[in-house]
PDB file of C-alpha atoms in Angstrom:
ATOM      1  CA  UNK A 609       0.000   0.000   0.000  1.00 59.00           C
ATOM      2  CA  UNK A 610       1.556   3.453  -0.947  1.00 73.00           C
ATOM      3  CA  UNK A 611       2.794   5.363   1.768  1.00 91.00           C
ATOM      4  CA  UNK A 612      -0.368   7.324   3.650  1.00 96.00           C
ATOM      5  CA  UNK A 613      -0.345  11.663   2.757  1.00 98.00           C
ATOM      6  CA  UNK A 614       0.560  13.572   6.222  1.00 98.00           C
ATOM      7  CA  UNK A 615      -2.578  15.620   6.419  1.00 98.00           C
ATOM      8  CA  UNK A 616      -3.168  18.686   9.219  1.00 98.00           C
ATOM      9  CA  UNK A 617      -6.257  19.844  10.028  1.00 98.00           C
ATOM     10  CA  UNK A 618      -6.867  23.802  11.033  1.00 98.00           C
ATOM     11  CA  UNK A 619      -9.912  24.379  13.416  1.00 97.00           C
ATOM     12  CA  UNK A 620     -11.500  27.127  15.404  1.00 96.00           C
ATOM     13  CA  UNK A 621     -14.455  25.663  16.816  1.00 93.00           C
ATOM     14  CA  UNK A 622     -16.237  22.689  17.766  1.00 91.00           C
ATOM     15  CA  UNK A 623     -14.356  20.635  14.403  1.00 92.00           C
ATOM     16  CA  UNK A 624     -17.153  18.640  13.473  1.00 96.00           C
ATOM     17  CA  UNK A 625     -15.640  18.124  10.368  1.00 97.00           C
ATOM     18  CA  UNK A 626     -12.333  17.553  11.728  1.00 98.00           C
ATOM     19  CA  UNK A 627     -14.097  14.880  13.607  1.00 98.00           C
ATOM     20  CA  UNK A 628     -15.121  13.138   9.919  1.00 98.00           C
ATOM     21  CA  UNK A 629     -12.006  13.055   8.776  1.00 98.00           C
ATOM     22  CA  UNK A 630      -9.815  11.462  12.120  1.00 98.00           C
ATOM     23  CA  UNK A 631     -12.819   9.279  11.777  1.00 98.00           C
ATOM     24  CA  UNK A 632     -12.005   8.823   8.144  1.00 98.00           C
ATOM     25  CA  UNK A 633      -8.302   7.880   9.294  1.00 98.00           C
ATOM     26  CA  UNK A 634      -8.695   5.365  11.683  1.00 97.00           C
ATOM     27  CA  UNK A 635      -9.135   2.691   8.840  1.00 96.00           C
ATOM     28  CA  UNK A 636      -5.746   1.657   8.131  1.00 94.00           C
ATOM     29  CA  UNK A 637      -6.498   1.542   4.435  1.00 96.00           C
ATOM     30  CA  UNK A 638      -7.555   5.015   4.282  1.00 98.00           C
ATOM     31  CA  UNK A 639      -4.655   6.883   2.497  1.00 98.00           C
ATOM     32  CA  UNK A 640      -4.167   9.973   4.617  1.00 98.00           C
ATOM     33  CA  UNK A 641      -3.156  10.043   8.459  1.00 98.00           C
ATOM     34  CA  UNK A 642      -3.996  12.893  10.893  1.00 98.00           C
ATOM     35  CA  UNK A 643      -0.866  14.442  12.288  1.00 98.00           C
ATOM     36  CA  UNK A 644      -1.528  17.326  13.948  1.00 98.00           C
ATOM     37  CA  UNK A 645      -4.670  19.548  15.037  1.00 98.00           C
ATOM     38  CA  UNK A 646      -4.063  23.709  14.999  1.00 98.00           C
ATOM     39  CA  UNK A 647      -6.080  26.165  16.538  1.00 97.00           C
ATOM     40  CA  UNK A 648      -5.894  29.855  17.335  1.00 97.00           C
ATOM     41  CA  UNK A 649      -9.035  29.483  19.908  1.00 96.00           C
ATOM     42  CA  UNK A 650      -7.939  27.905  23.038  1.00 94.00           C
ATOM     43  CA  UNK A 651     -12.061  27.144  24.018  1.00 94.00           C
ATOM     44  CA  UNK A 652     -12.445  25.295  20.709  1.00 95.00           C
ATOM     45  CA  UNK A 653     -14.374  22.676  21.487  1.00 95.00           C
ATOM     46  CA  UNK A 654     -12.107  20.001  18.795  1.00 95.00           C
ATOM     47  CA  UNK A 655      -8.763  20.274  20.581  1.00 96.00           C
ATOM     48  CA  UNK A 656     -10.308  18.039  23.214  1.00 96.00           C
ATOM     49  CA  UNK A 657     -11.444  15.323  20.805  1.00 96.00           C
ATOM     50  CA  UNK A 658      -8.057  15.335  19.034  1.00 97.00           C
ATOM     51  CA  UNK A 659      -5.816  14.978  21.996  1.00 97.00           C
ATOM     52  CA  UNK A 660      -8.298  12.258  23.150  1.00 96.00           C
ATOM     53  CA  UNK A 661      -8.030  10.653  19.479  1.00 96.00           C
ATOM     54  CA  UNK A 662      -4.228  10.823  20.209  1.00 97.00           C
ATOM     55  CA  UNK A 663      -3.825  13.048  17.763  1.00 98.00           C
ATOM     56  CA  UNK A 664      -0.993  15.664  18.176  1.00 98.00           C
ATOM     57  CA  UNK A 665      -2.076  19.659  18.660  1.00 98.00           C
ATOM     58  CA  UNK A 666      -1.182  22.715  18.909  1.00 98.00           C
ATOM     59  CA  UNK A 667      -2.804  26.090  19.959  1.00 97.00           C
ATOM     60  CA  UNK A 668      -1.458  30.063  18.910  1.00 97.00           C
ATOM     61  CA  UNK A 669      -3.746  32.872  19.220  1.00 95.00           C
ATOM     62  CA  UNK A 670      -3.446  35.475  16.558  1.00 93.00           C
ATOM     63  CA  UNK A 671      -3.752  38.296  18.931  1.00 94.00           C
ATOM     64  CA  UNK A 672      -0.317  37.328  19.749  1.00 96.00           C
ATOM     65  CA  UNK A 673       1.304  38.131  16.723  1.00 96.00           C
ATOM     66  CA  UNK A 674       2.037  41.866  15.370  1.00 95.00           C
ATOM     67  CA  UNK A 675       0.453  41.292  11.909  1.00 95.00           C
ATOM     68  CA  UNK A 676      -1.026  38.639   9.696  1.00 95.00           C
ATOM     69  CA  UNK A 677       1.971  37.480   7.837  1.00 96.00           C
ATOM     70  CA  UNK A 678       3.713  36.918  11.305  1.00 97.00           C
ATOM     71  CA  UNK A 679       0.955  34.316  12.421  1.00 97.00           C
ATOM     72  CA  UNK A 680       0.934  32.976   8.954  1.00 97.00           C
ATOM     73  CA  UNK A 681       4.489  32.309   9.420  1.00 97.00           C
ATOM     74  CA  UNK A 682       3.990  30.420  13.088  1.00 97.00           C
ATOM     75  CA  UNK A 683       1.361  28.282  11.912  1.00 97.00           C
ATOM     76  CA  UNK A 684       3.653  27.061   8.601  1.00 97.00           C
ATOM     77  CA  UNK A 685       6.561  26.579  11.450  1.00 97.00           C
ATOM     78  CA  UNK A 686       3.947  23.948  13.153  1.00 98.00           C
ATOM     79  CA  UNK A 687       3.280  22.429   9.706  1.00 98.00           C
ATOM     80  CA  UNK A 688       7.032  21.999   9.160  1.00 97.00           C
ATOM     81  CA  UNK A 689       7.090  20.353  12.166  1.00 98.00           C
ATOM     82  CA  UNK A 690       4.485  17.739  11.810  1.00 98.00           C
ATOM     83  CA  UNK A 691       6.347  16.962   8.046  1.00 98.00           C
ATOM     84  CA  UNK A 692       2.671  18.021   6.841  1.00 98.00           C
ATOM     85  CA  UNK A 693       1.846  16.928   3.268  1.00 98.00           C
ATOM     86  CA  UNK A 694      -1.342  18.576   3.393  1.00 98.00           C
ATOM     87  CA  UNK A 695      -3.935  20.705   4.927  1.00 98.00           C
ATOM     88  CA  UNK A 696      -7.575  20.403   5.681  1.00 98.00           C
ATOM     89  CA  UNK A 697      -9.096  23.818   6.724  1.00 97.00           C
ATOM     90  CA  UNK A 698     -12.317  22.966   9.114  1.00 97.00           C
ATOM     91  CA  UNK A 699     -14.143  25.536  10.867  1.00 93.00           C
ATOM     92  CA  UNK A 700     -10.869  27.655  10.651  1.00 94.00           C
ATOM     93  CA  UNK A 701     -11.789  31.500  10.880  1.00 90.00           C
ATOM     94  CA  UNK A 702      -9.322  33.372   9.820  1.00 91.00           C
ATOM     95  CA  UNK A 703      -8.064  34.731   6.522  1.00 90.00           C
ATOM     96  CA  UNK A 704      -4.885  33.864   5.299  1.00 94.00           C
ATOM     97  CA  UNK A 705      -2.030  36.324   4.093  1.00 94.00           C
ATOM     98  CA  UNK A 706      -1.614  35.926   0.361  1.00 92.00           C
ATOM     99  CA  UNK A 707       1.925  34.148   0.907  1.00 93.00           C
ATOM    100  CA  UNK A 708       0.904  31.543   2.941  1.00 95.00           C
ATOM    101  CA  UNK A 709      -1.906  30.615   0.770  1.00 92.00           C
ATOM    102  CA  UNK A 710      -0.178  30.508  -2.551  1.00 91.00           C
ATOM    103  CA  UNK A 711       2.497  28.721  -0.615  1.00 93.00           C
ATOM    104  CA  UNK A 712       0.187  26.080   0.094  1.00 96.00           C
ATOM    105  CA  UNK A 713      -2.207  26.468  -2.749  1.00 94.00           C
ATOM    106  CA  UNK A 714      -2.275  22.392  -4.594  1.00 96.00           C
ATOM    107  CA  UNK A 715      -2.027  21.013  -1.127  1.00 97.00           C
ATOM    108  CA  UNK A 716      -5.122  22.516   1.188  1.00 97.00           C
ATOM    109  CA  UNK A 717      -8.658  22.239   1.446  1.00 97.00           C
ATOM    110  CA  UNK A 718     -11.315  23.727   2.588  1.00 97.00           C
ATOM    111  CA  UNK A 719     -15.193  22.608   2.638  1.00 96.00           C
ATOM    112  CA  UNK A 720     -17.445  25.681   2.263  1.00 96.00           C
ATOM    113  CA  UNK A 721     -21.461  25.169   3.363  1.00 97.00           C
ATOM    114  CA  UNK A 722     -23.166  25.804  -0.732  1.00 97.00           C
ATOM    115  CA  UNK A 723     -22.552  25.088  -4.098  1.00 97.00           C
ATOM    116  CA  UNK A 724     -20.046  27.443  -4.745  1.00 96.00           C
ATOM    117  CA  UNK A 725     -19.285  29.306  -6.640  1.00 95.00           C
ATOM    118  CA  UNK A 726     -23.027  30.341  -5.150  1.00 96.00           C
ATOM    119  CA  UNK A 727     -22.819  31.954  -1.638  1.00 96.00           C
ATOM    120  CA  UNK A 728     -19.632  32.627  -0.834  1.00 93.00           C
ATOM    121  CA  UNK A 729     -18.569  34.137   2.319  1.00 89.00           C
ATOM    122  CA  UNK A 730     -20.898  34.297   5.776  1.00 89.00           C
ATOM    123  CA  UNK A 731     -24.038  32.513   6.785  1.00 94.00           C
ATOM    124  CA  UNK A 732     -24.160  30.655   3.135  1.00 95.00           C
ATOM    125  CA  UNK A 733     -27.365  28.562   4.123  1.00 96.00           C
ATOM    126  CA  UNK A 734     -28.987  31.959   4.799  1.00 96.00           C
ATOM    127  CA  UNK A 735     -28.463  33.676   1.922  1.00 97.00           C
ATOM    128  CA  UNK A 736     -29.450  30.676   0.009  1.00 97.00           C
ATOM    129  CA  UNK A 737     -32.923  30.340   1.621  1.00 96.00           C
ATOM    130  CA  UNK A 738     -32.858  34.358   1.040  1.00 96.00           C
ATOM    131  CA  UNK A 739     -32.289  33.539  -2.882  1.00 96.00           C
ATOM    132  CA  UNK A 740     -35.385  30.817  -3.099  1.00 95.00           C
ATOM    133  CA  UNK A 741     -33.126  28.136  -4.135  1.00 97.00           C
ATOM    134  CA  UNK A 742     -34.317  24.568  -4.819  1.00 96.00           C
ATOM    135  CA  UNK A 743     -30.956  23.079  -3.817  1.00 97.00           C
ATOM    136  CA  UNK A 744     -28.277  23.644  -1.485  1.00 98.00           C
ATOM    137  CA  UNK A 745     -25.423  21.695  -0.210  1.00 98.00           C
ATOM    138  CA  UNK A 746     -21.765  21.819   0.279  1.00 98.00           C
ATOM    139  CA  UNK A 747     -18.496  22.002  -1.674  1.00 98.00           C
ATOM    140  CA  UNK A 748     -14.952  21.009  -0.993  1.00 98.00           C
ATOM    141  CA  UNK A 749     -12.346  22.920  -3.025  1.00 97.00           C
ATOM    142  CA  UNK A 750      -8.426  23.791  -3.543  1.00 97.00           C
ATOM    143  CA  UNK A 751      -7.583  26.609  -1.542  1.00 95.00           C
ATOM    144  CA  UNK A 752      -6.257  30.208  -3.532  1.00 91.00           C
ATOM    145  CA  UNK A 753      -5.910  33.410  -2.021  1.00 88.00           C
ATOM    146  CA  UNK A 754      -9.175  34.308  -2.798  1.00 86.00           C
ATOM    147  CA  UNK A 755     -11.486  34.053  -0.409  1.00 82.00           C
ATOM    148  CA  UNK A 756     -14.372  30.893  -0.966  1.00 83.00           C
ATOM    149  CA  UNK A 757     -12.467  30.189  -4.098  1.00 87.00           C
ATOM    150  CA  UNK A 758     -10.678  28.028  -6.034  1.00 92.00           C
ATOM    151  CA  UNK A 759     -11.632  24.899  -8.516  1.00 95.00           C
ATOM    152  CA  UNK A 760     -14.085  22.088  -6.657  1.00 96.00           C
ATOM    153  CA  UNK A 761     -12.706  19.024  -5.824  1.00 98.00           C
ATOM    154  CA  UNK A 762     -16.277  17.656  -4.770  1.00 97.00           C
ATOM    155  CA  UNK A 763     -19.790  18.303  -4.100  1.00 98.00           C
ATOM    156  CA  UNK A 764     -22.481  17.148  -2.405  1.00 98.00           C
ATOM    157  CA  UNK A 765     -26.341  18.758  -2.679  1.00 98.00           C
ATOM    158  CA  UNK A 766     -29.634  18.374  -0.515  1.00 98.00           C
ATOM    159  CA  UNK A 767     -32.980  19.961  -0.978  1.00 97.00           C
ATOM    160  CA  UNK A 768     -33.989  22.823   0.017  1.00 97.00           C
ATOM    161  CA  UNK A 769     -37.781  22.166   1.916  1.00 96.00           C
ATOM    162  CA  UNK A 770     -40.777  24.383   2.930  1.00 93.00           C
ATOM    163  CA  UNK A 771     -40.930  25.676   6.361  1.00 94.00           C
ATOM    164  CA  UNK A 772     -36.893  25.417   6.104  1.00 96.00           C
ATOM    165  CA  UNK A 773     -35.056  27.993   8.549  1.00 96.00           C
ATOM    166  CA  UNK A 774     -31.182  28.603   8.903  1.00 97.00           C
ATOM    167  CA  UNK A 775     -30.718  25.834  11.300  1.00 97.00           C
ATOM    168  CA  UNK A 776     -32.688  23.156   9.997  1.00 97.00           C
ATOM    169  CA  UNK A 777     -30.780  23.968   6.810  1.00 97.00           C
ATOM    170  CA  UNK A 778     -27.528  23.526   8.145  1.00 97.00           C
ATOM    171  CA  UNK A 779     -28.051  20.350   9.900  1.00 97.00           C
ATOM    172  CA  UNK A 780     -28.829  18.693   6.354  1.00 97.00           C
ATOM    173  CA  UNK A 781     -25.891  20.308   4.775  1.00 98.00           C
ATOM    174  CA  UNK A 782     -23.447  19.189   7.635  1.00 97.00           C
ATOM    175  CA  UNK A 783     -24.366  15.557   7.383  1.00 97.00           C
ATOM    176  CA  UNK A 784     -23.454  15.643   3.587  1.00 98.00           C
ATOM    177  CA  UNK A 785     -20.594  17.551   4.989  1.00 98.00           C
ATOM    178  CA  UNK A 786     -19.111  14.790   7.159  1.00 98.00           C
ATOM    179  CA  UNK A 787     -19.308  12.379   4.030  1.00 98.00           C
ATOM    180  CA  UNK A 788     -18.041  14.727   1.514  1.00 98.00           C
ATOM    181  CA  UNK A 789     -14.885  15.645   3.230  1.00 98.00           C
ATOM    182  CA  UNK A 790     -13.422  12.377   4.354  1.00 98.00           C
ATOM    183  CA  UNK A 791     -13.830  11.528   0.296  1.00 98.00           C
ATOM    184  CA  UNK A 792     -12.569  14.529  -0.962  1.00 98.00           C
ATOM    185  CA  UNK A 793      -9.338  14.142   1.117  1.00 98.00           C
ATOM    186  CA  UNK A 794      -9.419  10.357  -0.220  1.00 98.00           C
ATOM    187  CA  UNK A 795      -9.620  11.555  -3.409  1.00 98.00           C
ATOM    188  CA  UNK A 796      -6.375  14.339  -3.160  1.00 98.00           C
ATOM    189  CA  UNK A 797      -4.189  11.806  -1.377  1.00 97.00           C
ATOM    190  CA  UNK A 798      -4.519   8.874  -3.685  1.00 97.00           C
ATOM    191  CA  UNK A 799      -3.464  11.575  -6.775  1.00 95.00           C
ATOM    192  CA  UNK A 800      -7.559  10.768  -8.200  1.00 96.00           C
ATOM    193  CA  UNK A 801      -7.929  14.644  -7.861  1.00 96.00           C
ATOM    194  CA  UNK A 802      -5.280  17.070  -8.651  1.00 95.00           C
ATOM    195  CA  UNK A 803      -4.626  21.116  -8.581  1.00 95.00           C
ATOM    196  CA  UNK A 804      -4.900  22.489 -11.702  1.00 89.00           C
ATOM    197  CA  UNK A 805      -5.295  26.706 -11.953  1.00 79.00           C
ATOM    198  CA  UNK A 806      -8.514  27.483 -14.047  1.00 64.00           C
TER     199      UNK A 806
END
């Protein structure tokens, strides 16, 4: 079996998603390993599970650093140090300098709550009920500098119902979520989906 892709995982909440994806890892034949859990919220919720799933983490707050690019630079220092191959963005708040995402742009992903490129940026599930949409649903994608870009490595829809509200909304999309992530990263580390610039 081909060696497994050293994968990181960026939170700043309660990592549901990062949950999916240690999940995702514990099967031996699954071709990407966890090593290492960042946040830069000490009360998130998903440090907890991680250290309990033995999985290595690590905690900076960003009002500790003078600027951006000076965070940027401590969290690719942690990366270095777990030998990360790539990175899985979940629940991470915080936009990246431009340098440290072209410097990882072809090795990190993010999963975004709509069929982008529809509904980029805050409370996606909102604005989509705002629009009268049919269909919702989540995407996973490379990461660029721009913000909610970049091409789509997967996606996964549900319907949109009567009598729908925000919440009930979300819940639907994150249990597509959990399934479309874990497959997505399956799908980068085994080489099936690759970075190419539109």
């Amino acid at each position: 079996m081909p060696e497994r892709k050293r994968v990181a995982i960026l939170i700043s909440g309660r990592g549901s998603n990062m949950v999916a994806l240690i999940e995702a890892a514990r099967d031996p034949n699954f071709p990407a390993e966890i090593v290492g859990v960042f946040s830069n919220k000490a009360d998130a919720p998903g440090l907890a599970f991680a250290r309990e799933a033995g999985v290595p983490t690590a905690l900076r707050s960003h009002k500790d650093f003078a600027s951006r690019e000076a965070f940027d630079a401590e969290i690719c220092a942690i990366l270095a140090g777990w030998n990360t191959e790539l990175v899985c963005l979940a629940g991470f708040m915080r936009i990246f300098s431009t340098g440290f995402a072209a410097n990882w742009t072809g090795r990190m992903l993010n999963i975004h709550p709509s069929l982008l490129p529809a509904f980029k940026g805050r409370k996606p599930q909102q604005q989509a009920l705002d629009a009268g949409v049919t269909e919702a649903g989540c995407t996973v994608h490379w990461v660029i500098p721009e913000l909610d870009d970049g091409p789509t490595i997967l996606q996964r829809t549900v319907p949109v119902l009567a009598g729908d509200d925000e919440a009930s909304l979300s819940a639907r999309i994150l249990a597509e979520e959990h399934k479309a992530y874990p497959e997505a990263l399956r799908l980068v580390a085994t080489g099936a989906a690759v970075y190419r610039a539109d």
